[in-house]
Every structure is written in structure tokens, then in C-alpha cells.
């Protein structure tokens, strides 16, 4: 049983943490505290940036219906300030030199179209490059030929993630959620009782915070904080930011979100507030493992993302730009960055109590697709927290124990939506460059 008078501490102020905190207050919980290294939007968290895809195009019906529920709310006054309905163009292709492709992409695309049709949601085929350029004249490149196929769903687009997170954080404060940030809010360890339950958390300042229940919504940092049993892995994905001229902004303002499921390369419409064209690759990413084999982002003060990705990743972003906008590709990127996903073996979220710590609830596993659910994620997390969701959903998001003794390379297959090369560990030289870039970013941040 859960009492509304219990003291609940949420560790992490990304969308899992913020959504949970807001929902708990809406449900009448009196004592809700959120801990993090910084006030949201946390500068280096995956819930912060200028854009995130908003869609309900999924090869999984649960997420498709949940995504449609969220999409409808993105258009309401509480969220529409951050939302831009550009529609999404979903592309698949065959092998192309220099671009590793995901053979499962065509199956994922087919399942997605079947589910949209089953839901009664409109979409239409854009079967050739010529069709795509006729419908979207902003796209001037080869668009990933040979073997091009795409479909378009107008019910989608993108959200300014930093703005949306800041607005939800403000709603949390207005609802009575307490925030503890900085060293006093940076959790480093748990105090455990003999039966495994958590008595308190300790922070980097030595602060001790006791509670009745704890919710770990710590994203890519989760496996380094709680025993994860091979149920999650922190993987860094590549992002590039290109500054456009006013004329280029006007030319591209009506483009859709372009997403190549085969290569993983995707591109957002330009961001009005910054004149930035953002591109990225939804792939298997890079790991940054410690001696005990746990991958996690490097320990560093929260700052804007470091201007670093591996050299091969820069080339991949340029290949994607050549496919879309060959006339813009030579401009290069003003900056690049790594965005940390917390991947699970199947791409499903984890929203369940930890098997060894009965008052520690785990809310994580965004797997690179969670942000769009910001308007509804708290409802589903609190439903699992209280055990009130249907059994099929509780089972879908349970804490996986079956991967505990399996080799992680054999486990993390995803949901079929990833493209590009296989996951690999950052080399020692890349780690050194990453560390230097983090130091430079932290120094810049401290001078602001």
C-alpha cells in the first residue's frame, strides 16, 4: 500500500523525474522532493536540447497508442508553446557505400504503417525520391538511394526540449514539489538497511536525505548508481549543429522531420530561436565503461554538452547531410555533441521496484524515444508505482532479471528502429579528447 503522506524522494530531474513529481502532486501526495545536480533542464541531460521528435509512428502498438495520447496533449495550452507540427517523413533504403544500414528497418516501417492503419490514423506513401522532392522541395539531395521508400505522417513534428522541460519544472514548483540541486542534490550512494530497503541517500556534499520511498529517474547514470543486472546500458549518440543564414532558414522552414530508419540519420526543421539546423544518428552509439564494465557518462559538473564526437561520427553526419542538403554540407558543423541514452535490451522502459530494494522504484530506460511522452509519462510511471496499471503494462515495464548473467553484446538488440554501425567502446584517445572537451565546456559555463 502507498500512503499519500509518505515522504517520496525522486532522484533525477529529467522527464521521467519531472513527470512523476507532477503526477504525484496531482494525485495528492504531500511530500515530494526532486534531487539533481542542477535545476531542470539539466544542461547535459537527455531531456534538454533545442529539439526532440514528437511522433506516434511506432512498430509497437502500446507505444503508438501512448504516443497518440501524448501527441494530442502537445497541442494543448500546457505544452503547445514548445511544439511544432511539421510532420515526419520516414525513410528506408538499401545498402549505400559508407553508410551502414539496418536490415530490420523495412520491417519496422511496415509494422508501423500497419499499426497506424489499425488505429485509423492517416498516413501516405511517398514511394520514390522524385515523389519526396515533389512533396518536400526543401530536400535537394539523393535521399539515401538506392532502394528508397518512405511514408509521411502529418501528425507529428518536434518539440523544443529545453523549453518544455523548464515549463514542466515550473508547474512542479507551483504544485509544491521541492527541489534540492547542486552538490546537496547530487546523489552518490544509498544507505541500506539489513533487509535491503533504502533508508536515505547521500549526496556529494555529504548531505543525507531520508524518505519512505525513493524513485531513481537517473537516465544514463542509473547503472552506475543502482545494481542494473545487465538490464540497461548508457550509450552516447552523435549530434551535429549547423548554423544557417536567414535565407537558409526561410528556405527550410517548412521541411518535415526527416528520419532514415536504415542509417539512423535524422534531421529536424531549423530552430527559430537559434538559427540552428540539428542532425543526429539514432544508432547503437558509444559506451564509456569503467573498470567494472559499467558504462556511464563521465563524472563532471553539469554544463553544456562537450564539443566532441569521434572522427568517424563527424564523417557520418556529413554523409547524412550530403544525402539531404549537398549544398549545405560543406558549411560544416558549428558544434557537435554526444547525447546519452539509457538503453534497455528491447527498447522498453523500466518502471518497477528494484528486486533487491523494495522501496526503491526504478523509472528509466528511455532508450532514445521517451521525450515525446512528457505529457503522459508521469501517469504511467505513477500507475506502475502504485501497481494500478493493467497486468500487460506492468509486465512490459517490469525490472528485467533475465539478462543478469548474459553477455551484454548479445542482449541489447533494441526495437528494430536503430540504424548505422554497431555499438562500440570509446578508445582511450577518444576518451582523452572527450575529457578535455568536457573541461572546456565546464570552464565556459563557470564564466557565464
Coordinates of C-alpha atoms in Angstrom, one line a residue:
X1 CA 0.0 0.0 0.0
X2 CA 1.1 3.5 -0.8
X3 CA 0.2 6.4 1.6
X4 CA -0.2 9.9 0.3
X5 CA 1.6 11.0 3.4
X6 CA 4.8 9.1 2.6
X7 CA 8.0 11.1 2.0
X8 CA 9.0 10.4 -1.6
X9 CA 12.4 11.4 -3.0
X10 CA 12.9 11.4 -6.8
X11 CA 16.5 11.2 -8.0
X12 CA 16.8 12.9 -11.4
X13 CA 15.1 15.9 -12.9
X14 CA 14.7 14.7 -16.5
X15 CA 11.3 13.9 -18.0
X16 CA 10.9 10.7 -16.0
X17 CA 11.5 12.6 -12.7
X18 CA 9.6 15.7 -13.6
X19 CA 6.6 13.8 -15.0
X20 CA 6.5 11.6 -11.9
X21 CA 6.8 14.5 -9.5
X22 CA 4.0 16.5 -11.1
X23 CA 1.7 13.5 -11.3
X24 CA 2.3 12.6 -7.7
X25 CA 1.3 16.0 -6.6
X26 CA -1.8 15.9 -8.9
X27 CA -2.7 12.6 -7.2
X28 CA -2.5 14.2 -3.7
X29 CA 0.9 13.1 -2.5
X30 CA 2.1 15.6 0.1
X31 CA 5.8 15.2 0.4
X32 CA 7.6 15.0 -3.0
X33 CA 11.3 16.1 -3.3
X34 CA 13.4 16.0 -6.5
X35 CA 17.2 15.8 -6.3
X36 CA 19.6 16.6 -9.2
X37 CA 23.0 18.2 -9.9
X38 CA 21.2 21.2 -11.5
X39 CA 17.7 22.7 -11.9
X40 CA 16.0 21.4 -15.0
X41 CA 16.5 21.5 -17.8
X42 CA 19.7 19.8 -16.6
X43 CA 22.4 21.0 -19.1
X44 CA 23.9 17.7 -20.0
X45 CA 20.7 15.5 -19.6
X46 CA 18.9 13.9 -22.5
X47 CA 15.8 15.8 -21.6
X48 CA 17.5 19.1 -22.7
X49 CA 18.2 20.5 -26.1
X50 CA 16.6 22.5 -28.9
X51 CA 14.6 19.6 -30.4
X52 CA 13.2 16.2 -29.8
X53 CA 11.0 14.2 -32.2
X54 CA 7.3 14.0 -31.4
X55 CA 5.5 11.1 -33.1
X56 CA 3.3 8.1 -32.6
X57 CA 4.8 6.2 -35.6
X58 CA 5.8 3.0 -33.8
X59 CA 6.2 -0.7 -34.6
X60 CA 4.8 -1.4 -31.2
X61 CA 1.1 -0.8 -30.6
X62 CA 1.5 0.1 -26.9
X63 CA 3.9 3.0 -27.6
X64 CA 1.9 4.0 -30.7
X65 CA -1.3 4.5 -28.7
X66 CA 0.6 6.1 -25.8
X67 CA 2.3 8.4 -28.3
X68 CA -1.0 9.4 -29.8
X69 CA -2.3 10.3 -26.3
X70 CA 0.8 12.4 -25.8
X71 CA 0.6 14.0 -29.2
X72 CA -2.9 15.2 -28.5
X73 CA -1.7 16.9 -25.3
X74 CA 1.3 18.5 -27.1
X75 CA -1.3 20.6 -28.9
X76 CA -3.0 21.9 -25.7
X77 CA -2.1 25.2 -23.9
X78 CA 0.1 23.4 -21.3
X79 CA 2.6 22.2 -24.0
X80 CA 1.9 23.9 -27.3
X81 CA 4.4 26.7 -26.7
X82 CA 7.2 24.1 -27.3
X83 CA 5.6 22.0 -30.0
X84 CA 5.9 22.4 -33.8
X85 CA 3.8 20.2 -36.0
X86 CA 6.0 19.7 -39.1
X87 CA 5.0 16.1 -39.8
X88 CA 7.6 13.3 -40.1
X89 CA 8.9 11.6 -43.2
X90 CA 10.1 8.0 -42.5
X91 CA 12.7 6.7 -45.0
X92 CA 14.2 3.2 -45.6
X93 CA 16.9 2.4 -48.1
X94 CA 19.2 -0.4 -49.3
X95 CA 23.0 -0.6 -48.9
X96 CA 24.9 2.5 -49.7
X97 CA 28.7 2.8 -49.6
X98 CA 30.0 4.4 -46.4
X99 CA 26.6 4.1 -44.7
X100 CA 26.0 1.0 -42.6
X101 CA 22.3 0.2 -42.8
X102 CA 19.8 -1.6 -40.5
X103 CA 18.2 -4.6 -42.4
X104 CA 15.3 -4.6 -39.9
X105 CA 14.3 -1.1 -40.8
X106 CA 12.0 -2.1 -43.6
X107 CA 10.1 -4.5 -41.2
X108 CA 9.9 -1.8 -38.6
X109 CA 8.5 0.6 -41.2
X110 CA 5.9 -2.0 -42.4
X111 CA 4.8 -2.8 -38.8
X112 CA 4.4 0.9 -38.1
X113 CA 2.2 1.5 -41.1
X114 CA 0.1 -1.5 -40.2
X115 CA -0.4 -0.1 -36.6
X116 CA -1.3 3.4 -37.9
X117 CA -3.9 1.9 -40.2
X118 CA -5.3 -0.3 -37.4
X119 CA -5.6 2.9 -35.2
X120 CA -7.4 4.7 -38.0
X121 CA -4.6 7.3 -38.3
X122 CA -3.9 8.8 -41.7
X123 CA -0.5 8.4 -43.4
X124 CA 0.5 8.3 -47.0
X125 CA 3.2 6.6 -49.0
X126 CA 6.0 8.7 -50.6
X127 CA 7.5 5.8 -52.6
X128 CA 10.2 7.4 -54.7
X129 CA 12.8 10.1 -54.3
X130 CA 11.0 12.1 -57.0
X131 CA 7.8 11.9 -55.0
X132 CA 9.6 13.1 -51.9
X133 CA 11.2 16.0 -53.7
X134 CA 7.9 17.0 -55.3
X135 CA 6.2 17.0 -51.9
X136 CA 9.1 18.5 -50.0
X137 CA 11.1 20.6 -52.4
X138 CA 13.4 21.7 -49.5
X139 CA 15.1 18.3 -49.7
X140 CA 17.7 18.6 -52.5
X141 CA 19.9 15.5 -52.1
X142 CA 19.8 11.9 -53.2
X143 CA 17.8 10.9 -50.1
X144 CA 19.6 7.7 -49.4
X145 CA 19.0 5.9 -52.7
X146 CA 19.2 3.1 -53.8
X147 CA 16.1 1.3 -52.6
X148 CA 14.3 4.4 -51.3
X149 CA 10.9 4.1 -49.8
X150 CA 9.2 6.5 -47.4
X151 CA 5.9 7.4 -45.8
X152 CA 4.7 10.6 -44.3
X153 CA 2.5 11.3 -41.2
X154 CA 1.5 14.9 -40.7
X155 CA 0.5 14.2 -37.1
X156 CA 4.0 14.6 -35.7
X157 CA 6.8 17.0 -35.5
X158 CA 9.3 18.2 -32.9
X159 CA 9.4 20.0 -29.5
X160 CA 11.9 22.4 -28.0
X161 CA 13.0 20.0 -25.3
X162 CA 14.7 22.5 -23.0
X163 CA 11.7 24.9 -23.1
X164 CA 9.2 22.0 -22.5
X165 CA 11.3 20.7 -19.5
X166 CA 11.6 24.2 -18.0
X167 CA 7.8 24.7 -18.2
X168 CA 7.0 21.3 -16.6
X169 CA 9.6 22.1 -13.8
X170 CA 7.8 25.4 -13.2
X171 CA 4.5 23.5 -12.9
X172 CA 6.1 21.2 -10.4
X173 CA 7.2 24.1 -8.3
X174 CA 3.8 25.6 -8.4
X175 CA 2.3 22.3 -7.4
X176 CA 4.5 22.1 -4.3
X177 CA 7.3 19.9 -5.4
X178 CA 10.6 20.6 -3.5
X179 CA 13.9 20.7 -5.4
X180 CA 17.4 20.2 -4.0
X181 CA 20.2 20.9 -6.5
X182 CA 23.9 21.3 -6.7
X183 CA 26.2 19.2 -4.6
X184 CA 23.4 18.9 -2.0
X185 CA 21.3 17.2 -4.6
X186 CA 23.8 15.1 -6.5
X187 CA 23.2 11.6 -5.1
X188 CA 26.3 9.4 -4.8
X189 CA 25.1 6.5 -2.7
X190 CA 22.3 4.8 -0.7
X191 CA 22.1 3.9 2.9
X192 CA 20.6 0.5 3.1
X193 CA 19.0 -1.4 6.0
X194 CA 19.7 -5.1 6.6
X195 CA 16.7 -6.1 4.6
X196 CA 17.9 -4.2 1.5
X197 CA 15.4 -1.3 1.8
X198 CA 16.7 2.2 1.4
X199 CA 16.9 4.4 4.5
X200 CA 18.4 7.5 2.9
X201 CA 20.5 8.9 0.1
X202 CA 23.9 10.5 0.4
X203 CA 25.0 13.4 -1.8
X204 CA 28.4 14.6 -3.0
X205 CA 28.3 17.4 -0.3
X206 CA 27.7 14.8 2.4
X207 CA 24.1 15.7 2.7
X208 CA 21.8 12.9 4.0
X209 CA 18.2 12.8 2.9
X210 CA 15.9 10.2 4.4
X211 CA 12.5 9.2 2.9
X212 CA 9.9 6.4 2.9
X213 CA 10.2 5.6 -0.8
X214 CA 12.8 6.5 -3.5
X215 CA 12.4 6.8 -7.2
X216 CA 15.5 6.5 -9.4
X217 CA 14.9 8.5 -12.5
X218 CA 18.5 8.9 -13.3
X219 CA 18.7 8.1 -17.0
X220 CA 22.1 7.2 -18.3
X221 CA 23.6 7.5 -14.8
X222 CA 21.3 4.7 -13.4
X223 CA 23.6 1.7 -13.8
X224 CA 26.4 3.4 -12.0
X225 CA 24.1 4.2 -9.1
X226 CA 22.0 1.0 -8.6
X227 CA 22.5 -2.7 -9.5
X228 CA 21.2 -2.9 -13.0
X229 CA 21.7 -6.7 -13.7
X230 CA 22.5 -6.1 -17.3
X231 CA 19.1 -4.5 -17.8
X232 CA 20.4 -1.2 -19.1
X233 CA 23.4 0.4 -20.7
X234 CA 24.4 4.1 -21.2
X235 CA 25.2 4.7 -24.8
X236 CA 26.2 8.1 -26.4
X237 CA 24.6 9.1 -29.7
X238 CA 26.0 11.7 -32.0
X239 CA 24.5 15.1 -32.7
X240 CA 25.6 18.0 -35.0
X241 CA 24.5 21.6 -35.0
X242 CA 24.8 23.7 -38.2
X243 CA 24.2 27.5 -38.2
X244 CA 22.0 28.7 -41.1
X245 CA 21.8 32.1 -42.7
X246 CA 18.4 34.0 -42.6
X247 CA 17.9 33.0 -46.2
X248 CA 18.5 29.3 -45.5
X249 CA 16.2 29.5 -42.5
X250 CA 13.4 30.7 -44.8
X251 CA 14.1 28.1 -47.4
X252 CA 13.9 25.2 -44.9
X253 CA 11.2 26.4 -42.6
X254 CA 8.5 24.1 -44.0
X255 CA 10.5 20.9 -44.1
X256 CA 9.4 17.9 -42.1
X257 CA 11.4 15.9 -39.6
X258 CA 13.4 13.6 -41.9
X259 CA 14.3 10.2 -40.4
X260 CA 16.2 7.5 -42.3
X261 CA 15.4 4.3 -40.3
X262 CA 18.0 2.3 -42.3
X263 CA 21.1 4.5 -41.5
X264 CA 19.7 6.1 -38.3
X265 CA 20.4 9.6 -39.7
X266 CA 17.7 12.2 -38.9
X267 CA 17.3 16.0 -39.3
X268 CA 15.0 18.5 -37.7
X269 CA 13.5 21.6 -39.3
X270 CA 15.6 24.6 -38.3
X271 CA 15.2 26.1 -34.9
X272 CA 13.8 29.6 -35.0
X273 CA 15.4 30.8 -31.7
X274 CA 18.9 29.9 -32.7
X275 CA 19.0 29.6 -36.5
X276 CA 20.4 26.1 -36.0
X277 CA 19.8 23.0 -38.1
X278 CA 20.2 20.0 -35.9
X279 CA 21.1 16.5 -37.2
X280 CA 21.8 13.2 -35.4
X281 CA 22.1 9.5 -35.7
X282 CA 19.7 7.1 -33.9
X283 CA 22.1 4.2 -33.7
X284 CA 23.7 1.8 -31.2
X285 CA 26.1 4.5 -30.0
X286 CA 29.3 4.6 -28.0
X287 CA 30.0 3.3 -24.5
X288 CA 32.2 4.8 -21.8
X289 CA 32.9 1.9 -19.4
X290 CA 34.6 1.9 -16.0
X291 CA 36.9 -0.9 -14.8
X292 CA 33.9 -2.9 -13.5
X293 CA 32.4 -2.8 -17.0
X294 CA 29.5 -0.3 -16.3
X295 CA 29.1 2.3 -19.0
X296 CA 28.1 5.8 -17.8
X297 CA 28.7 9.4 -18.8
X298 CA 32.0 10.8 -17.4
X299 CA 31.8 12.3 -14.0
X300 CA 31.7 16.1 -14.5
X301 CA 29.9 19.1 -13.3
X302 CA 26.7 19.8 -15.3
X303 CA 27.5 22.0 -18.2
X304 CA 26.6 22.5 -21.8
X305 CA 27.5 19.4 -23.8
X306 CA 31.1 19.0 -24.7
X307 CA 32.0 19.8 -28.3
X308 CA 33.2 16.3 -29.2
X309 CA 32.3 13.2 -31.1
X310 CA 34.6 10.6 -32.7
X311 CA 36.1 11.5 -36.1
X312 CA 34.2 8.6 -37.8
X313 CA 31.0 10.1 -36.4
X314 CA 31.7 13.5 -37.9
X315 CA 32.0 11.8 -41.3
X316 CA 28.7 10.0 -40.7
X317 CA 26.9 13.3 -40.1
X318 CA 28.5 14.7 -43.2
X319 CA 27.3 11.7 -45.2
X320 CA 23.8 12.3 -43.9
X321 CA 23.9 16.0 -44.8
X322 CA 25.1 15.1 -48.4
X323 CA 22.0 12.9 -48.7
X324 CA 19.7 15.7 -47.7
X325 CA 21.3 19.0 -48.5
X326 CA 24.5 18.7 -50.5
X327 CA 24.7 22.5 -50.9
X328 CA 24.8 22.9 -47.1
X329 CA 27.1 20.1 -46.2
X330 CA 30.4 22.0 -46.9
X331 CA 29.4 24.6 -44.2
X332 CA 30.3 22.1 -41.5
X333 CA 29.0 22.0 -38.0
X334 CA 29.3 24.8 -35.6
X335 CA 29.5 22.3 -32.8
X336 CA 28.9 18.6 -32.2
X337 CA 27.9 16.6 -29.1
X338 CA 27.2 13.3 -27.5
X339 CA 23.7 12.7 -26.2
X340 CA 23.4 9.9 -23.6
X341 CA 20.7 7.3 -23.9
X342 CA 19.9 4.8 -21.3
X343 CA 19.2 1.7 -23.5
X344 CA 17.4 -1.4 -22.4
X345 CA 17.6 -4.8 -24.3
X346 CA 14.3 -4.4 -26.0
X347 CA 13.9 -0.6 -26.0
X348 CA 11.2 -0.9 -23.4
X349 CA 11.1 1.5 -20.4
X350 CA 11.8 0.1 -16.9
X351 CA 9.1 1.3 -14.4
X352 CA 9.2 -1.1 -11.5
X353 CA 10.5 -1.7 -8.0
X354 CA 14.1 -3.0 -7.8
X355 CA 14.0 -6.7 -6.9
X356 CA 16.6 -6.2 -4.1
X357 CA 15.4 -2.9 -2.7
X358 CA 11.7 -3.0 -2.1
X359 CA 11.2 0.8 -1.5
X360 CA 13.4 1.8 -4.5
X361 CA 11.4 2.3 -7.7
X362 CA 13.2 2.5 -11.0
X363 CA 11.9 4.8 -13.7
X364 CA 14.3 4.9 -16.6
X365 CA 15.3 3.1 -19.8
X366 CA 14.2 5.9 -22.2
X367 CA 16.2 4.2 -25.0
X368 CA 16.2 7.3 -27.1
X369 CA 12.5 7.6 -27.6
X370 CA 11.0 8.7 -24.2
X371 CA 10.8 12.5 -24.5
X372 CA 7.7 12.6 -26.7
X373 CA 5.7 11.1 -23.8
X374 CA 6.4 14.0 -21.5
X375 CA 2.7 15.0 -21.2
X376 CA 1.7 11.4 -20.1
X377 CA 4.8 9.7 -18.8
X378 CA 4.0 10.6 -15.2
X379 CA 0.6 9.0 -15.4
X380 CA 2.1 5.7 -16.5
X381 CA 5.0 5.8 -14.0
X382 CA 2.7 6.5 -11.1
X383 CA 0.4 3.8 -12.3
X384 CA 3.3 1.4 -12.1
X385 CA 4.5 2.9 -8.8
X386 CA 1.0 2.2 -7.3
X387 CA 0.6 -1.1 -9.2
X388 CA -2.7 0.1 -10.7
X389 CA -2.0 -0.3 -14.4
X390 CA -3.2 -3.4 -16.4
X391 CA -1.1 -6.5 -15.9
X392 CA 0.2 -6.4 -19.5
X393 CA 1.6 -2.9 -19.0
X394 CA 3.1 -3.8 -15.6
X395 CA 4.7 -6.8 -17.2
X396 CA 6.0 -4.8 -20.2
X397 CA 7.8 -2.3 -17.9
X398 CA 8.9 -4.7 -15.2
X399 CA 12.5 -4.7 -14.0
X400 CA 14.2 -7.3 -16.2
X401 CA 16.0 -10.0 -14.3
X402 CA 16.5 -12.5 -17.2
X403 CA 19.7 -10.7 -18.6
X404 CA 21.7 -10.8 -15.3
X405 CA 24.3 -13.4 -16.4
X406 CA 24.3 -12.9 -20.2
X407 CA 27.0 -11.1 -22.2
X408 CA 25.7 -7.6 -22.8
X409 CA 26.6 -7.6 -26.5
X410 CA 24.1 -10.5 -27.0
X411 CA 21.4 -8.7 -25.1
X412 CA 20.9 -5.2 -26.4
X413 CA 19.1 -5.7 -29.7
X414 CA 16.6 -2.8 -29.4
X415 CA 13.2 -2.5 -31.0
X416 CA 14.3 -2.5 -34.7
X417 CA 14.3 1.3 -35.1
X418 CA 18.1 1.8 -34.8
X419 CA 20.3 2.3 -37.9
X420 CA 24.0 2.7 -38.5
X421 CA 27.1 0.9 -37.2
X422 CA 27.2 -1.4 -34.1
X423 CA 27.8 -0.1 -30.6
X424 CA 31.5 0.3 -29.6
X425 CA 33.6 1.5 -26.7
X426 CA 35.3 4.9 -27.0
X427 CA 39.0 4.4 -27.5
X428 CA 41.5 5.8 -24.9
X429 CA 42.4 8.6 -27.3
X430 CA 38.7 9.5 -27.8
X431 CA 38.1 9.4 -24.0
X432 CA 41.0 11.9 -23.5
X433 CA 39.6 14.2 -26.1
X434 CA 36.2 13.9 -24.6
X435 CA 37.5 14.7 -21.1
X436 CA 39.4 17.8 -22.5
X437 CA 36.2 19.0 -24.2
X438 CA 34.2 18.5 -21.0
X439 CA 36.7 20.6 -19.1
X440 CA 36.5 23.3 -21.7
X441 CA 32.7 23.3 -21.6
X442 CA 32.7 23.4 -17.7
X443 CA 35.2 26.3 -17.8
X444 CA 33.0 28.3 -20.2
X445 CA 29.9 27.6 -18.1
X446 CA 31.6 28.8 -14.9
X447 CA 32.4 32.1 -16.6
X448 CA 28.8 32.8 -17.6

